[in-house]
mmCIF file of C-alpha atoms in Angstrom:
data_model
loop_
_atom_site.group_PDB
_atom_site.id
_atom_site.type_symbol
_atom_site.label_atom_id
_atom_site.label_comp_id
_atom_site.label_asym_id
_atom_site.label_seq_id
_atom_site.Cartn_x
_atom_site.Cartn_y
_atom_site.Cartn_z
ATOM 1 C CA UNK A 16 13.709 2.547 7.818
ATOM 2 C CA UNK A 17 14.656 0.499 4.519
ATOM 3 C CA UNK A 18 11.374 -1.343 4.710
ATOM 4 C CA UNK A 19 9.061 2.261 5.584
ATOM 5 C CA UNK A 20 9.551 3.630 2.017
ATOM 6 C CA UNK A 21 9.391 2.740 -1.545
ATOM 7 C CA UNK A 22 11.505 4.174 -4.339
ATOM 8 C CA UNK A 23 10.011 6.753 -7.340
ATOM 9 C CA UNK A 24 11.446 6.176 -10.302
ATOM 10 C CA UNK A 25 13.627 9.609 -9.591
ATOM 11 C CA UNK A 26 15.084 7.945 -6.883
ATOM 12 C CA UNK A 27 13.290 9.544 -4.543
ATOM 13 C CA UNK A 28 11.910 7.865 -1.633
ATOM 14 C CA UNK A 29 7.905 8.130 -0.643
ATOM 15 C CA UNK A 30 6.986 6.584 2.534
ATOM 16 C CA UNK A 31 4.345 3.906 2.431
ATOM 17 C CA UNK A 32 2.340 4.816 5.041
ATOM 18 C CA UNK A 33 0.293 8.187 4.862
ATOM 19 C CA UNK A 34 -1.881 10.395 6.603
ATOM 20 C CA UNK A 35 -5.401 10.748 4.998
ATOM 21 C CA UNK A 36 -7.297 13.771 5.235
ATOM 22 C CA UNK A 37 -10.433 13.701 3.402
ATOM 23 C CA UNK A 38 -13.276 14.033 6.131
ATOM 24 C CA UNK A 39 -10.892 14.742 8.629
ATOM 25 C CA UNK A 40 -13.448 17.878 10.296
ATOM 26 C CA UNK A 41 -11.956 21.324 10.784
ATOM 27 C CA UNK A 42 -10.589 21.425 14.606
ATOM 28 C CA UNK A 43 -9.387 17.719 14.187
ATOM 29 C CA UNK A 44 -7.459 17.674 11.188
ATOM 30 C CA UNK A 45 -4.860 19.357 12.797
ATOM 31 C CA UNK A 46 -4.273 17.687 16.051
ATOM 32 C CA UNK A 47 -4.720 14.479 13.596
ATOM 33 C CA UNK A 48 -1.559 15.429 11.700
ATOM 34 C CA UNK A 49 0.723 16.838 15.068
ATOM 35 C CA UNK A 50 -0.120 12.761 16.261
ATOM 36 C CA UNK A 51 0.910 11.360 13.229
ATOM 37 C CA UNK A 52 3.833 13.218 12.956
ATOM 38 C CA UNK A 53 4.838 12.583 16.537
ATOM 39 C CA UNK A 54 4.071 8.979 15.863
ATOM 40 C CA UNK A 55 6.928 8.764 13.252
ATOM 41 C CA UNK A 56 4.507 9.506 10.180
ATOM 42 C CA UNK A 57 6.598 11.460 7.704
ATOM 43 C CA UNK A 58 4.009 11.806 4.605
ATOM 44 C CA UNK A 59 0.457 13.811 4.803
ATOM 45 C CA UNK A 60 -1.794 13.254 1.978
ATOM 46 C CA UNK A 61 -3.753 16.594 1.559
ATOM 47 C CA UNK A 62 -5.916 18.359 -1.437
ATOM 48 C CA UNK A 63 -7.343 21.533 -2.652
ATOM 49 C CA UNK A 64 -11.232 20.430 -2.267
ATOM 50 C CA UNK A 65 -11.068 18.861 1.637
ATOM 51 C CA UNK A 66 -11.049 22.337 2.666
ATOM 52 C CA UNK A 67 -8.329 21.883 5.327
ATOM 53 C CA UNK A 68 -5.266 22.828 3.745
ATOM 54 C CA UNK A 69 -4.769 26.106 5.907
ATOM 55 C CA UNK A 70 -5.224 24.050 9.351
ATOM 56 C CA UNK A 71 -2.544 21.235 7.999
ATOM 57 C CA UNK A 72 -0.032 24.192 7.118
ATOM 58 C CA UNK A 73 -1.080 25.618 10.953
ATOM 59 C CA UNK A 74 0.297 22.386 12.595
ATOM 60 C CA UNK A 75 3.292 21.608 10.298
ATOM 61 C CA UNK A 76 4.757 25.062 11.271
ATOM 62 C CA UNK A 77 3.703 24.346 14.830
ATOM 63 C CA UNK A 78 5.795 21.188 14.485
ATOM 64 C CA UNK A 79 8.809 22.715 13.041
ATOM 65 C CA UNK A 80 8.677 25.288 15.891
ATOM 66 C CA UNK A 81 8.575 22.957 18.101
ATOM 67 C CA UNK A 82 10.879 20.140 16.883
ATOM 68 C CA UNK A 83 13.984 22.787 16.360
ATOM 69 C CA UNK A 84 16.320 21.258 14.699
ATOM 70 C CA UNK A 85 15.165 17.729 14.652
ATOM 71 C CA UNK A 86 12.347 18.120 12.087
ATOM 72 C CA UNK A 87 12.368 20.200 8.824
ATOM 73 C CA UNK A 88 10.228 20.674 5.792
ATOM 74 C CA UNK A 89 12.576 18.092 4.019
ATOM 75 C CA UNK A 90 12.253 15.312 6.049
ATOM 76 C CA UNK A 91 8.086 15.063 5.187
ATOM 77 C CA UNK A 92 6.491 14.143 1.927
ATOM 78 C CA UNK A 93 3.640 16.259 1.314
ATOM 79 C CA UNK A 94 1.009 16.042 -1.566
ATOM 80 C CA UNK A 95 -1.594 18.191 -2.431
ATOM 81 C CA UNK A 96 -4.459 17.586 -5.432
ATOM 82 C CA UNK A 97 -5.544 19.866 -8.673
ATOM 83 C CA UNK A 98 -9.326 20.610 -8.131
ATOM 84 C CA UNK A 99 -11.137 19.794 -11.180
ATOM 85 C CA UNK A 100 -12.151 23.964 -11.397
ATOM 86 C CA UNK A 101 -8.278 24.631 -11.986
ATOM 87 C CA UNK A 102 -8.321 22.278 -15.004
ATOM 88 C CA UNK A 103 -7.843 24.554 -17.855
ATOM 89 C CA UNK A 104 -3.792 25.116 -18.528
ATOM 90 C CA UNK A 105 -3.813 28.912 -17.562
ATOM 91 C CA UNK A 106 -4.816 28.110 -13.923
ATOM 92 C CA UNK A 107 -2.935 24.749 -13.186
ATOM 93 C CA UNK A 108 0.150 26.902 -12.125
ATOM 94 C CA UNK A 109 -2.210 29.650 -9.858
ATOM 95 C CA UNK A 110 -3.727 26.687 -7.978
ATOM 96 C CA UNK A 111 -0.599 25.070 -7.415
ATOM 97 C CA UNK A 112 0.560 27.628 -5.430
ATOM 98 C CA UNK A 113 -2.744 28.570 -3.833
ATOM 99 C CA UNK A 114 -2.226 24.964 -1.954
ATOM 100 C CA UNK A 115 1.436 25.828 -1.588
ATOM 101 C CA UNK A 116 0.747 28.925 0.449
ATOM 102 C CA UNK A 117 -2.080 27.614 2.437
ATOM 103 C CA UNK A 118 0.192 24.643 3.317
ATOM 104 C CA UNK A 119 3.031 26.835 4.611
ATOM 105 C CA UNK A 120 5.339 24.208 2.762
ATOM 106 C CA UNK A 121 7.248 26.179 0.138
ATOM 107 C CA UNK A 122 7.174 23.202 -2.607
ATOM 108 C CA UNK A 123 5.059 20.055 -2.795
ATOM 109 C CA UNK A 124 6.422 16.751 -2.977
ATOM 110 C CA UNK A 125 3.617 15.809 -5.130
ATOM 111 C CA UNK A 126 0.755 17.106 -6.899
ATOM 112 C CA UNK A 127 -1.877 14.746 -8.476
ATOM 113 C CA UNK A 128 -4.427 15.824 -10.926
ATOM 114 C CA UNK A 129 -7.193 15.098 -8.762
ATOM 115 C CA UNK A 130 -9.816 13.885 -11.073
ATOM 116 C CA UNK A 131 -9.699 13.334 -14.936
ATOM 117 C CA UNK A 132 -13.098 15.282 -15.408
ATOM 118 C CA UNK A 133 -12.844 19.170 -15.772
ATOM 119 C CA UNK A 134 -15.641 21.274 -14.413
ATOM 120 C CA UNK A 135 -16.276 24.621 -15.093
ATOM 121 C CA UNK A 136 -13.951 27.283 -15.544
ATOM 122 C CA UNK A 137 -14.161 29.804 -12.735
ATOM 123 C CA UNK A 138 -14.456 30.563 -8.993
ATOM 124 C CA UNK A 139 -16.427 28.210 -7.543
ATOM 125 C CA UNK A 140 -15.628 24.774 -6.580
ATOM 126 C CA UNK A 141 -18.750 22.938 -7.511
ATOM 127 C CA UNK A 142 -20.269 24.779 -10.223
ATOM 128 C CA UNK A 143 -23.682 23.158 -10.569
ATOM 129 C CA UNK A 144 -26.200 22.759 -13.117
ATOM 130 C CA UNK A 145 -30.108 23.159 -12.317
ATOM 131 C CA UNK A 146 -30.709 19.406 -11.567
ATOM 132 C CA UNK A 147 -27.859 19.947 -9.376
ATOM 133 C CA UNK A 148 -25.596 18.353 -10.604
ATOM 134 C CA UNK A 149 -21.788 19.670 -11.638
ATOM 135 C CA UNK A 150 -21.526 21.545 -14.703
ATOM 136 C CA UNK A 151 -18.328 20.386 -16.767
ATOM 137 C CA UNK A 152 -16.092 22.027 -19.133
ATOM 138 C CA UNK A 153 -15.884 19.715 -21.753
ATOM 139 C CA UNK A 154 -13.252 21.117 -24.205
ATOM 140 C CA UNK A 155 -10.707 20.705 -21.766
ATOM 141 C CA UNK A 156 -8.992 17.307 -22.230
ATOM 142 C CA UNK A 157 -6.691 16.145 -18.860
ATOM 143 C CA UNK A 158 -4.094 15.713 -21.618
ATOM 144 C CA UNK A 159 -3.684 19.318 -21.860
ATOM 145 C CA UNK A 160 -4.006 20.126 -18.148
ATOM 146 C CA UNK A 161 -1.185 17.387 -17.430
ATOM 147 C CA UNK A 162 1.121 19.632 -19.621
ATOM 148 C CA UNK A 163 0.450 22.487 -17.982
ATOM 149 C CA UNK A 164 1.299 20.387 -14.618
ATOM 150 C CA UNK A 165 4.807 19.028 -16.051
ATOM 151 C CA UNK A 166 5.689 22.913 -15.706
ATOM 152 C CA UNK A 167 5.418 23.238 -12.145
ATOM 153 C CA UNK A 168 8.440 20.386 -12.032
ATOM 154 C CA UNK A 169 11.120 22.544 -14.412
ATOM 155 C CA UNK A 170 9.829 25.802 -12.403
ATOM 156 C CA UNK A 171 10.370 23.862 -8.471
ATOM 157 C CA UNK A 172 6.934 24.064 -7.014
ATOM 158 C CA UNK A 173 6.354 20.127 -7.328
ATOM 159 C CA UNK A 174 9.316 17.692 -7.254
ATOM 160 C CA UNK A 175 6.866 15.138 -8.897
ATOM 161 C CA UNK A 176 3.119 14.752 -10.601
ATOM 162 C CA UNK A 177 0.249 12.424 -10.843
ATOM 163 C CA UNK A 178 -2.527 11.555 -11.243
ATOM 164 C CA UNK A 179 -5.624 10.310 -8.928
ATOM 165 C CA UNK A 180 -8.693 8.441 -10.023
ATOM 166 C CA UNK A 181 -7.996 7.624 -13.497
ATOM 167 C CA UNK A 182 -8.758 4.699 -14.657
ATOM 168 C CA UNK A 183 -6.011 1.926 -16.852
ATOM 169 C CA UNK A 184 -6.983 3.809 -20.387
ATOM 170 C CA UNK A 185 -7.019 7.086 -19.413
ATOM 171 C CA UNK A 186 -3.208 6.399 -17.732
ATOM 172 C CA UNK A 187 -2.071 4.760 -20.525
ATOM 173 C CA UNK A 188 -3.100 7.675 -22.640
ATOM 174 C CA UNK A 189 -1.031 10.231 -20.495
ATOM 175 C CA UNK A 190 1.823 7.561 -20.214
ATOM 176 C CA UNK A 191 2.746 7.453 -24.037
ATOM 177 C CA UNK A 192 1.641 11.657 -24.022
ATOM 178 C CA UNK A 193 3.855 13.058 -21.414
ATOM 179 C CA UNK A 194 6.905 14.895 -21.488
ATOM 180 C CA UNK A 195 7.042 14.020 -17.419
ATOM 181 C CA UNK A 196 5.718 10.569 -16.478
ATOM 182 C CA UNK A 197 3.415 10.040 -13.764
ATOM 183 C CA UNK A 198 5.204 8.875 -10.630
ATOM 184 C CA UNK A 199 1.901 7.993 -9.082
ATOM 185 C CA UNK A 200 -1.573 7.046 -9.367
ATOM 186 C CA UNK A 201 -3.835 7.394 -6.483
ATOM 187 C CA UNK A 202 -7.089 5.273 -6.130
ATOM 188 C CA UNK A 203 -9.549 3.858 -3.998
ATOM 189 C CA UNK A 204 -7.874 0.307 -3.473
ATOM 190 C CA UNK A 205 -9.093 -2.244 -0.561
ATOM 191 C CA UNK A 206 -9.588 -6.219 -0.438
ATOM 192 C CA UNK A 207 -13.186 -6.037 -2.625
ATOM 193 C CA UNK A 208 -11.242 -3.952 -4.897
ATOM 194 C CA UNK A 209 -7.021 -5.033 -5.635
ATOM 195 C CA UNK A 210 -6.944 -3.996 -8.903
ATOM 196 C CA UNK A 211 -4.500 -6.317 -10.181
ATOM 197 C CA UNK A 212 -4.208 -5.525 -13.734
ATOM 198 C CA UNK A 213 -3.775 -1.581 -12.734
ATOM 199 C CA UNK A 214 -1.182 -2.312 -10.167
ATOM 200 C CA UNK A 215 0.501 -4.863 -12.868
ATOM 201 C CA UNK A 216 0.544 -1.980 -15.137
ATOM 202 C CA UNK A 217 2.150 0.664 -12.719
ATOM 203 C CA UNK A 218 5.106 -1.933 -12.012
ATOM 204 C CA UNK A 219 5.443 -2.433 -15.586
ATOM 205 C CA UNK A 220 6.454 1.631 -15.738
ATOM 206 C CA UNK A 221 7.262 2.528 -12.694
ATOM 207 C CA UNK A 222 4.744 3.782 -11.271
ATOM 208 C CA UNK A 223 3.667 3.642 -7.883
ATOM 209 C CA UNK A 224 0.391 2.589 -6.622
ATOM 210 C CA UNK A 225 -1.535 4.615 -3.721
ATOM 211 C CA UNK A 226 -4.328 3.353 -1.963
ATOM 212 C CA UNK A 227 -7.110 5.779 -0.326
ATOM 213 C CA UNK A 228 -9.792 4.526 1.150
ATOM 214 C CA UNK A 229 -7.947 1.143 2.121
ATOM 215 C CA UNK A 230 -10.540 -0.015 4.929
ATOM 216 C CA UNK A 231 -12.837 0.682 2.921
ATOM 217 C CA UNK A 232 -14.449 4.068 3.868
ATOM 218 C CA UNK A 233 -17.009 2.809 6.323
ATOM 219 C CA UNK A 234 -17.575 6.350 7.252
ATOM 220 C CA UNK A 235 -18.083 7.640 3.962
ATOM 221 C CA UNK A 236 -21.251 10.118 3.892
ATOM 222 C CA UNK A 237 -23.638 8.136 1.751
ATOM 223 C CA UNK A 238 -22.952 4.492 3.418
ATOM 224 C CA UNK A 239 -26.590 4.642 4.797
ATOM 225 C CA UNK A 240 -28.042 4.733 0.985
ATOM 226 C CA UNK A 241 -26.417 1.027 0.420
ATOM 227 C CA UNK A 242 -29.124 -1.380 -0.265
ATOM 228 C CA UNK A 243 -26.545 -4.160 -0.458
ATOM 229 C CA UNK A 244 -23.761 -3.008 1.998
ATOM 230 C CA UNK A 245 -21.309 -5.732 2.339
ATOM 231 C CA UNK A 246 -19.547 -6.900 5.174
ATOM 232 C CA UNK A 247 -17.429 -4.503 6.501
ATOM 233 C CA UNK A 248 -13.721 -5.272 6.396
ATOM 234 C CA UNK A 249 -12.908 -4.193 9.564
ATOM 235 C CA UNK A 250 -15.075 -6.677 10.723
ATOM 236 C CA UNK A 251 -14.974 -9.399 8.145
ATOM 237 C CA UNK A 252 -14.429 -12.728 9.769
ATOM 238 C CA UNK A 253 -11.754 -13.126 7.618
ATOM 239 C CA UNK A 254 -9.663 -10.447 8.269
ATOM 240 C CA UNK A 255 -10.564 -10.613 12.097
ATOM 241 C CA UNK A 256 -8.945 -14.147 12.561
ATOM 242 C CA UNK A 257 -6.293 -12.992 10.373
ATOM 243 C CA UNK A 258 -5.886 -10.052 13.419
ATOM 244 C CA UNK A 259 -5.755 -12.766 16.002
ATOM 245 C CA UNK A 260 -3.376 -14.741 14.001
ATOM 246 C CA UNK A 261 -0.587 -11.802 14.421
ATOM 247 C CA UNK A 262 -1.828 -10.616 17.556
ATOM 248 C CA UNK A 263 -2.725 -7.281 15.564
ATOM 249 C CA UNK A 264 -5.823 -5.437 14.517
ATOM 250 C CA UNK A 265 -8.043 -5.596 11.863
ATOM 251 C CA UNK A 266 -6.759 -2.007 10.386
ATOM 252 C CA UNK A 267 -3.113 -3.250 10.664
ATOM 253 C CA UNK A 268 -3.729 -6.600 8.707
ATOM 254 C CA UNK A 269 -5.789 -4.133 5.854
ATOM 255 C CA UNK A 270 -2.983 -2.275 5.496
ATOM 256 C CA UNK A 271 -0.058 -4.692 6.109
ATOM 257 C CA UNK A 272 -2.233 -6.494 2.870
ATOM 258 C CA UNK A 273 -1.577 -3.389 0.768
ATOM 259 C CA UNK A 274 2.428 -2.397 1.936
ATOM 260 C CA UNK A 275 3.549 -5.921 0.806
ATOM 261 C CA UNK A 276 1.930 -5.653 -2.918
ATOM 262 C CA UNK A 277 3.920 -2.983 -2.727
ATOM 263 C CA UNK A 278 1.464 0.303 -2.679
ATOM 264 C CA UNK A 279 1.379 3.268 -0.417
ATOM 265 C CA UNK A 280 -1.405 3.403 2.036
ATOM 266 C CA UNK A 281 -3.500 6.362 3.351
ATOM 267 C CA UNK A 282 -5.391 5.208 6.190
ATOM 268 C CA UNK A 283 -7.165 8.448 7.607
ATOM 269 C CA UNK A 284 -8.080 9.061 11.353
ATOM 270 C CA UNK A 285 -7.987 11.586 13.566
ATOM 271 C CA UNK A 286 -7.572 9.736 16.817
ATOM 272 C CA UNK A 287 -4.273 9.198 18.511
ATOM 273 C CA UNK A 288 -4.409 5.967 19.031
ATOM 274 C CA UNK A 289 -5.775 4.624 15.663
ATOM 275 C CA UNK A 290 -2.882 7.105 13.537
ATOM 276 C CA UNK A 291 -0.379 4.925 15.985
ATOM 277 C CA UNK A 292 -1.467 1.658 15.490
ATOM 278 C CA UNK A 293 -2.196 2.484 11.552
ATOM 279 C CA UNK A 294 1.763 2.756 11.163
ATOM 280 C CA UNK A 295 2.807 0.243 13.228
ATOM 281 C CA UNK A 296 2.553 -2.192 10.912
ATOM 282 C CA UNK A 297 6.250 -3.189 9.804
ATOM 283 C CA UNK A 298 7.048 -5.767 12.459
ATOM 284 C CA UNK A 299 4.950 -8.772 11.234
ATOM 285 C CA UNK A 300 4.632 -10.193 7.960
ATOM 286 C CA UNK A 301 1.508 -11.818 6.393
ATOM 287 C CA UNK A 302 2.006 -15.584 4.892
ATOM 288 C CA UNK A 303 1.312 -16.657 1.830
ATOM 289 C CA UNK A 304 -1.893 -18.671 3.344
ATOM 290 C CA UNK A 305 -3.088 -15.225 4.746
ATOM 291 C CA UNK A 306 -2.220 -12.766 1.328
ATOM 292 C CA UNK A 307 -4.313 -15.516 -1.084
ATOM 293 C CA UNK A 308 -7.580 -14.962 1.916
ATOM 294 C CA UNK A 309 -7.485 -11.892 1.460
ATOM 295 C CA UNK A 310 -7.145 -11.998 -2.378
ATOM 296 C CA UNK A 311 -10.332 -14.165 -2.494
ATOM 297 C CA UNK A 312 -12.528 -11.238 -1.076
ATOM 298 C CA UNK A 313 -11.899 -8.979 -4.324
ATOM 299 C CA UNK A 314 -15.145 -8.557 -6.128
ATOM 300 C CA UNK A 315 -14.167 -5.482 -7.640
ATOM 301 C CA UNK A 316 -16.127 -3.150 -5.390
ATOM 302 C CA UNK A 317 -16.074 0.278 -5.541
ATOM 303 C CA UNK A 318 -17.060 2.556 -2.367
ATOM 304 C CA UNK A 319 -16.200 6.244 -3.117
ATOM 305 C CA UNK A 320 -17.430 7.702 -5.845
ATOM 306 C CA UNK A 321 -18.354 11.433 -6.526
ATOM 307 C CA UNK A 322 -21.990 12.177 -4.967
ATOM 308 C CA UNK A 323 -23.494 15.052 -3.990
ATOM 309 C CA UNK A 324 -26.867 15.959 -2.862
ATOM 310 C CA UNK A 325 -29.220 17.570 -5.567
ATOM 311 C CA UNK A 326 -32.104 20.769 -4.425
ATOM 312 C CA UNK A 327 -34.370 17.776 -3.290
ATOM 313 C CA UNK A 328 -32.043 16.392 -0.306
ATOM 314 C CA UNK A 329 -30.960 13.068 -2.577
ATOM 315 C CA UNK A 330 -27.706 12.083 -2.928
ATOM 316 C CA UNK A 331 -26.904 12.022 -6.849
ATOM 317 C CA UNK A 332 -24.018 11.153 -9.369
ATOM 318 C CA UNK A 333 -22.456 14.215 -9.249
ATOM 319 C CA UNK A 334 -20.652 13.915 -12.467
ATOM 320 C CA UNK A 335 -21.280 10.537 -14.280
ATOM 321 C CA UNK A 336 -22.494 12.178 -17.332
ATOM 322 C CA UNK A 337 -19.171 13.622 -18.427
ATOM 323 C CA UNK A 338 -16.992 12.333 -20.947
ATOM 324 C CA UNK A 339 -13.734 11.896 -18.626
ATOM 325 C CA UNK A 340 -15.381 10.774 -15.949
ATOM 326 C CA UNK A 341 -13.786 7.262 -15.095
ATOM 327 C CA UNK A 342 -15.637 5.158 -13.555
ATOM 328 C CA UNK A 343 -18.614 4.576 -16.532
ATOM 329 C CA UNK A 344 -17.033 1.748 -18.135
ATOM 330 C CA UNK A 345 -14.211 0.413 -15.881
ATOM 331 C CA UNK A 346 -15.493 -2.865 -14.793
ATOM 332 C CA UNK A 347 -16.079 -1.970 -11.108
ATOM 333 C CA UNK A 348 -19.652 -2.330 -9.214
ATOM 334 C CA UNK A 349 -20.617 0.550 -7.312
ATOM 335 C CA UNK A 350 -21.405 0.244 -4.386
ATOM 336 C CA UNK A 351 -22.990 3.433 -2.598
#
């Protein structure tokens, strides 16, 4: 079990694989997470804004029913997200518990500030502007909004806090402002994108890495608008003879790739057979020959970033114009 998990700088223990479950449909996600808990998964990745919070929290209680005594709320690490509409100080606490509730799991193990950009104040999720795009609430710095989040440690509704999609500057700046440091940072992290220097500076403070997206989101929504799609990486011929190699698949070696840089991995699926294979990945161990292959495909590449269609059909940067917003400067190509 040694080798399954990776130490917080509490002392805490996080294990390194997770389930994912952004996209994961309404009807699925929940048979998705009763597999991967029955296939020795012990940490669910969740959030506010996938909109499946209340179907999670439906199968972990039908898993603690079930399992008795063998199972209980503290032997799983669960994390839920901030939406960026719960930004402002006076609601961080409120939304917290919102995701507490609809979880059914009476404390989180971790909540990550899901985004460093704010958007409007108020009840709906995606406030938009006329062109369609979101509308942002600019006098609300993530600074302040971290704060309020360092709060929900001393009160016992979060045993730890992050942050997710924030790029090396913004980290640093909530690094040397925090009362409570991060204990993780959450990004989209995958051979075309390793990220190196941010993983460098997480080990330098203890921070720990967590990869979404880590076979690179094939199925992501707006794949088809890619004019210059690259090879997928489940199917790079690379990776593949890597597979054959260790008698393993393509998924495995992806993730394998991430566990022994030391990051947590969050491959999402919602069949069987793929959740069990995507964790069964801790009795092989890549060479040196095989790691520096798979280094040489970084081109840092990014795949997910925040789109959503405008009143014309098109899928548009949904927030690129505000000033938090990470991704503007940050040396990565997008690729949609």
């Amino acid at each position: 079990m040694d080798n399954e998990v990776i130490h917080l700088y509490t002392g805490e223990v996080i294990p390194f694989i997770g389930l994912g479950t952004w996209k994961s449909a309404p009807g699925e996600v929940g048979t998705a997470v009763i597999s991967a808990i029955e296939s020795g998964y012990r940490h669910i990745d969740c959030a506010y804004c996938y909109g499946n919070e209340k179907e999670i929290g439906n199968a972990l209680m039908e898993i603690f029913k079930v399992s008795s005594q063998s199972l209980n709320r503290n032997d799983l690490f669960v994390t839920s997200k901030l939406w960026n509409s719960f930004h402002h100080p006076d609601d961080v606490k409120d939304a917290c518990k919102v995701s507490i509730d609809r979880l059914q799991c009476g404390y989180l193990d971790l909540y990550l500030m899901h985004w460093p950009q704010a958007f409007k104040r108020g009840p709906e999720d995606f406030p938009r502007r006329p062109d369609g795009t979101m509308e942002g609430q600019e006098d609300i710095d993530y600074l302040d909004t971290y704060k309020a989040m360092e709060k929900l440690v001393d009160e016992g509704l979060a045993k730890h806090i992050g942050v997710s999609n924030f790029n090396i500057d913004q980290l640093k700046r909530v690094v040397d402002n925090c009362h409570i440091k991060p204990a993780v940072l959450q990004v989209e992290c995958h051979p075309y994108m390793v990220h190196s220097e941010l993983l460098a500076y997480c080990n330098a403070h203890r921070i720990i890495l967590e990869a979404y997206s880590p076979l690179g989101s094939p199925d992501r929504p707006w794949a088809h608008l890619c004019k210059d799609q690259p090879q997928s990486l489940l199917a790079h011929p690379d990776i593949e003879a890597i597979a054959v190699k260790h008698n393993k698949s393509s998924a495995q070696i992806l993730i394998r790739f991430q566990v022994q840089r030391g990051i947590v991995v969050l491959p999402k699926s919602v069949k069987r057979n793929r959740i069990k294979d995507n964790i069964d990945v801790f009795d092989f161990t890549l060479d040196d020959e095989d790691m520096s292959r798979i280094f040489e495909l970084n081109a840092n590449r990014r795949f997910i970033v925040p789109l959503i269609k405008n009143d014309q059909d098109d899928f548009v940067s949904r927030d690129k114009w505000m000033t938090h917003y990470p991704f503007n400067n940050d040396g990565t190509t997008i690729v949609i």
